[in-house]
Amino acid sequence: MNRLFRKIAALAAPAAATLLLFAAVASAHVTVSPAQSSTGAWETYTLKVPSEKESATVQVDLRIPAGAEFKQYEATPGWEVTVEGNKVSWIAKDGGIQAGQFQRFYFTAKNPDSAGDIAWDAYQHYADGSLVQWSGEPGSESPHSITAIAEASGSADGGHGHGAADMSGSGTMTMDEHQAIVDQEGKGTGTSPMLYITLGISLVSFLLAAIALLRGKQE
């Protein structure tokens, strides 16, 4: 019986490794959240940048989608921000994002006046000179983030998005506003369907192999 369990464990190991690999890939993307907002809203967006390589991330360029307007950003210690047309760049002044770390950058943009999806193309520069372009379609190896812009219903806040923070006074956000953004990000960022597909295939493969092994023992 112990020998049987060892064989089943040996079959399960590759499936588990595959699941861990796909989970790591799914969670390592550069993302912009929230995934949903409304037309014309001044939305506070969160750009989340994980560093996937041994080399540090030293610059991130974000292209503001057509129809959207970049308005403000929150200063991040250790980072310089430049704006050139529709390109916003966060440039590390010291160290950058090290391997195994991630950094959040906050900015406010005015959403398009028309409903539809907008795509956020991001370009991640590493200290070793390599570049990862997060500009592919959903489901690709390096997809861009998508925000679904829905038709706004009448609101009393003057068109500002529900996630937007009023930074016109001090240029910074309070801790409560930060937490609201983080909570919204958690709700808006979905898991890639590929992860669920891979999970299902791995589990089915494991069960079939285990059944075949048990039948072989019975015969």
Tab-separated table of C-alpha atoms in Angstrom:
chain	number	residue	atom	x	y	z
A	1	MET	CA	0.000	0.000	0.000
A	2	ASN	CA	2.845	2.372	0.820
A	3	ARG	CA	4.327	1.620	-2.572
A	4	LEU	CA	0.996	2.517	-4.184
A	5	PHE	CA	0.870	5.855	-2.347
A	6	ARG	CA	4.421	6.635	-3.448
A	7	LYS	CA	3.460	6.044	-7.070
A	8	ILE	CA	0.402	8.291	-6.736
A	9	ALA	CA	2.543	10.986	-5.131
A	10	ALA	CA	5.021	10.719	-7.999
A	11	LEU	CA	2.187	11.232	-10.467
A	12	ALA	CA	0.839	14.200	-8.514
A	13	ALA	CA	4.157	16.063	-8.337
A	14	PRO	CA	4.289	17.157	-12.031
A	15	ALA	CA	0.653	18.313	-11.884
A	16	ALA	CA	1.334	20.360	-8.766
A	17	ALA	CA	4.430	21.890	-10.333
A	18	THR	CA	2.430	22.861	-13.417
A	19	LEU	CA	-0.235	24.513	-11.285
A	20	LEU	CA	2.345	26.488	-9.321
A	21	LEU	CA	3.999	27.638	-12.534
A	22	PHE	CA	0.757	28.890	-14.056
A	23	ALA	CA	-0.288	30.531	-10.786
A	24	ALA	CA	3.012	32.410	-10.655
A	25	VAL	CA	2.651	33.568	-14.260
A	26	ALA	CA	-0.951	34.657	-13.714
A	27	SER	CA	-0.068	36.730	-10.654
A	28	ALA	CA	3.117	38.323	-12.044
A	29	HIS	CA	1.552	40.544	-14.690
A	30	VAL	CA	1.793	44.314	-14.664
A	31	THR	CA	-1.794	45.413	-14.051
A	32	VAL	CA	-3.923	48.543	-13.920
A	33	SER	CA	-7.030	48.485	-11.754
A	34	PRO	CA	-9.944	48.859	-11.279
A	35	ALA	CA	-11.208	46.659	-14.083
A	36	GLN	CA	-14.490	48.603	-14.293
A	37	SER	CA	-15.343	52.294	-14.173
A	38	SER	CA	-17.826	54.747	-15.683
A	39	THR	CA	-17.847	57.237	-18.528
A	40	GLY	CA	-16.430	60.677	-17.787
A	41	ALA	CA	-15.371	59.741	-14.238
A	42	TRP	CA	-12.160	60.959	-12.653
A	43	GLU	CA	-10.919	57.546	-11.558
A	44	THR	CA	-7.933	56.864	-9.319
A	45	TYR	CA	-6.108	53.966	-10.953
A	46	THR	CA	-3.514	51.668	-9.431
A	47	LEU	CA	-0.560	50.499	-11.520
A	48	LYS	CA	0.878	47.364	-9.888
A	49	VAL	CA	4.355	46.330	-11.039
A	50	PRO	CA	5.966	43.066	-9.864
A	51	SER	CA	9.643	42.392	-10.632
A	52	GLU	CA	9.893	38.961	-12.269
A	53	LYS	CA	13.629	38.784	-12.919
A	54	GLU	CA	16.761	38.724	-10.788
A	55	SER	CA	17.510	42.185	-12.178
A	56	ALA	CA	15.627	45.135	-10.652
A	57	THR	CA	12.847	47.016	-12.441
A	58	VAL	CA	14.124	50.575	-12.911
A	59	GLN	CA	11.474	52.169	-15.146
A	60	VAL	CA	7.845	51.644	-16.108
A	61	ASP	CA	6.205	53.432	-19.036
A	62	LEU	CA	2.417	53.514	-19.217
A	63	ARG	CA	0.443	54.582	-22.283
A	64	ILE	CA	-2.791	56.369	-21.465
A	65	PRO	CA	-5.559	54.890	-23.669
A	66	ALA	CA	-7.175	56.954	-26.393
A	67	GLY	CA	-10.079	58.984	-25.027
A	68	ALA	CA	-8.731	58.998	-21.466
A	69	GLU	CA	-6.883	61.986	-19.991
A	70	PHE	CA	-4.061	61.748	-17.470
A	71	LYS	CA	-4.694	64.236	-14.640
A	72	GLN	CA	-2.629	63.673	-11.504
A	73	TYR	CA	-0.282	61.224	-9.829
A	74	GLU	CA	0.729	60.508	-6.271
A	75	ALA	CA	4.408	61.019	-5.527
A	76	THR	CA	6.177	57.745	-4.730
A	77	PRO	CA	9.379	57.908	-2.658
A	78	GLY	CA	12.405	56.898	-4.727
A	79	TRP	CA	10.669	57.445	-8.073
A	80	GLU	CA	10.584	60.321	-10.554
A	81	VAL	CA	7.571	60.816	-12.829
A	82	THR	CA	7.665	62.283	-16.327
A	83	VAL	CA	4.727	62.928	-18.664
A	84	GLU	CA	5.223	63.143	-22.438
A	85	GLY	CA	1.994	63.216	-24.409
A	86	ASN	CA	0.123	60.021	-23.569
A	87	LYS	CA	3.211	58.367	-22.014
A	88	VAL	CA	3.667	58.480	-18.238
A	89	SER	CA	6.975	57.127	-16.918
A	90	TRP	CA	7.972	56.142	-13.400
A	91	ILE	CA	11.786	56.170	-13.181
A	92	ALA	CA	13.671	54.779	-10.193
A	93	LYS	CA	16.115	57.149	-8.542
A	94	ASP	CA	17.667	54.487	-6.317
A	95	GLY	CA	17.442	50.698	-6.493
A	96	GLY	CA	14.094	50.220	-8.171
A	97	ILE	CA	11.886	47.164	-7.623
A	98	GLN	CA	14.002	44.206	-6.567
A	99	ALA	CA	13.368	40.545	-7.394
A	100	GLY	CA	10.463	39.166	-5.387
A	101	GLN	CA	9.028	42.643	-4.764
A	102	PHE	CA	6.247	44.710	-6.308
A	103	GLN	CA	5.394	48.399	-6.291
A	104	ARG	CA	2.068	50.226	-6.597
A	105	PHE	CA	1.797	53.586	-8.338
A	106	TYR	CA	-1.358	55.712	-8.054
A	107	PHE	CA	-2.662	58.164	-10.630
A	108	THR	CA	-5.902	59.840	-11.608
A	109	ALA	CA	-7.276	59.872	-15.151
A	110	LYS	CA	-10.503	61.132	-16.664
A	111	ASN	CA	-12.321	58.309	-18.398
A	112	PRO	CA	-13.568	58.537	-21.982
A	113	ASP	CA	-17.044	59.952	-22.500
A	114	SER	CA	-18.093	56.885	-24.485
A	115	ALA	CA	-18.637	53.402	-23.082
A	116	GLY	CA	-16.299	50.596	-24.118
A	117	ASP	CA	-13.073	48.845	-23.154
A	118	ILE	CA	-9.805	50.744	-22.819
A	119	ALA	CA	-6.396	49.040	-22.867
A	120	TRP	CA	-3.389	50.034	-20.770
A	121	ASP	CA	-0.093	49.237	-22.518
A	122	ALA	CA	2.852	49.130	-20.110
A	123	TYR	CA	6.580	48.763	-20.764
A	124	GLN	CA	8.773	47.397	-17.970
A	125	HIS	CA	12.490	48.238	-18.075
A	126	TYR	CA	15.019	46.184	-16.100
A	127	ALA	CA	18.467	47.201	-14.874
A	128	ASP	CA	20.090	44.624	-17.188
A	129	GLY	CA	18.709	46.485	-20.219
A	130	SER	CA	15.868	44.065	-20.983
A	131	LEU	CA	12.328	45.223	-21.717
A	132	VAL	CA	9.010	43.453	-21.207
A	133	GLN	CA	6.121	44.882	-23.210
A	134	TRP	CA	2.768	44.381	-21.527
A	135	SER	CA	0.817	45.229	-24.648
A	136	GLY	CA	-0.577	41.901	-25.858
A	137	GLU	CA	-4.175	40.779	-26.046
A	138	PRO	CA	-5.809	39.046	-23.054
A	139	GLY	CA	-4.641	35.437	-22.870
A	140	SER	CA	-1.216	36.166	-24.362
A	141	GLU	CA	2.071	35.807	-22.474
A	142	SER	CA	2.290	39.545	-21.748
A	143	PRO	CA	-1.250	40.970	-21.867
A	144	HIS	CA	-2.219	44.548	-21.252
A	145	SER	CA	-4.820	45.427	-18.637
A	146	ILE	CA	-8.357	46.201	-19.717
A	147	THR	CA	-10.794	48.549	-17.988
A	148	ALA	CA	-14.442	48.276	-18.990
A	149	ILE	CA	-15.982	51.741	-19.163
A	150	ALA	CA	-19.737	51.603	-18.605
A	151	GLU	CA	-22.286	54.323	-19.242
A	152	ALA	CA	-22.480	56.467	-16.113
A	153	SER	CA	-25.735	56.874	-14.262
A	154	GLY	CA	-26.431	60.298	-12.732
A	155	SER	CA	-24.393	60.951	-9.596
A	156	ALA	CA	-24.114	63.794	-7.137
A	157	ASP	CA	-20.316	63.871	-6.988
A	158	GLY	CA	-19.809	65.901	-10.132
A	159	GLY	CA	-18.687	63.013	-12.307
A	160	HIS	CA	-15.808	61.828	-10.131
A	161	GLY	CA	-15.327	58.068	-10.090
A	162	HIS	CA	-16.210	56.096	-6.990
A	163	GLY	CA	-12.563	55.090	-6.644
A	164	ALA	CA	-11.152	58.519	-7.257
A	165	ALA	CA	-9.369	60.412	-4.505
A	166	ASP	CA	-9.482	64.185	-4.314
A	167	MET	CA	-5.805	65.116	-4.455
A	168	SER	CA	-6.218	68.696	-5.584
A	169	GLY	CA	-5.558	70.091	-2.114
A	170	SER	CA	-2.422	68.377	-0.798
A	171	GLY	CA	-1.323	66.163	-3.703
A	172	THR	CA	-1.438	63.078	-1.444
A	173	MET	CA	-4.006	60.556	-0.307
A	174	THR	CA	-5.020	59.568	3.196
A	175	MET	CA	-4.571	56.020	4.511
A	176	ASP	CA	-8.332	55.449	4.245
A	177	GLU	CA	-8.228	56.417	0.570
A	178	HIS	CA	-5.258	54.085	0.041
A	179	GLN	CA	-7.126	51.195	1.651
A	180	ALA	CA	-10.201	51.874	-0.470
A	181	ILE	CA	-8.063	51.664	-3.602
A	182	VAL	CA	-6.402	48.426	-2.469
A	183	ASP	CA	-9.805	46.901	-1.671
A	184	GLN	CA	-11.143	47.964	-5.073
A	185	GLU	CA	-8.087	46.472	-6.769
A	186	GLY	CA	-8.715	43.166	-5.077
A	187	LYS	CA	-12.302	43.138	-6.325
A	188	GLY	CA	-11.488	44.310	-9.844
A	189	THR	CA	-8.547	42.058	-10.705
A	190	GLY	CA	-9.813	38.673	-11.867
A	191	THR	CA	-7.936	35.396	-12.202
A	192	SER	CA	-6.931	34.378	-15.703
A	193	PRO	CA	-9.248	31.699	-17.194
A	194	MET	CA	-6.104	29.821	-18.250
A	195	LEU	CA	-5.380	29.070	-14.605
A	196	TYR	CA	-8.745	27.360	-14.162
A	197	ILE	CA	-8.308	25.423	-17.411
A	198	THR	CA	-4.860	24.251	-16.336
A	199	LEU	CA	-6.183	23.279	-12.909
A	200	GLY	CA	-8.950	21.190	-14.467
A	201	ILE	CA	-6.623	19.427	-16.918
A	202	SER	CA	-4.082	18.649	-14.198
A	203	LEU	CA	-6.718	17.222	-11.850
A	204	VAL	CA	-8.294	15.075	-14.578
A	205	SER	CA	-4.875	13.763	-15.641
A	206	PHE	CA	-4.016	12.897	-12.059
A	207	LEU	CA	-7.318	11.092	-11.454
A	208	LEU	CA	-7.025	9.072	-14.669
A	209	ALA	CA	-3.467	8.035	-13.810
A	210	ALA	CA	-4.500	7.060	-10.272
A	211	ILE	CA	-7.464	5.004	-11.551
A	212	ALA	CA	-5.234	3.212	-14.071
A	213	LEU	CA	-2.723	2.435	-11.337
A	214	LEU	CA	-5.401	1.033	-9.009
A	215	ARG	CA	-6.848	-1.144	-11.762
A	216	GLY	CA	-3.395	-2.492	-12.496
A	217	LYS	CA	-2.966	-3.469	-8.833
A	218	GLN	CA	-6.341	-5.232	-8.791
A	219	GLU	CA	-5.515	-7.293	-11.893
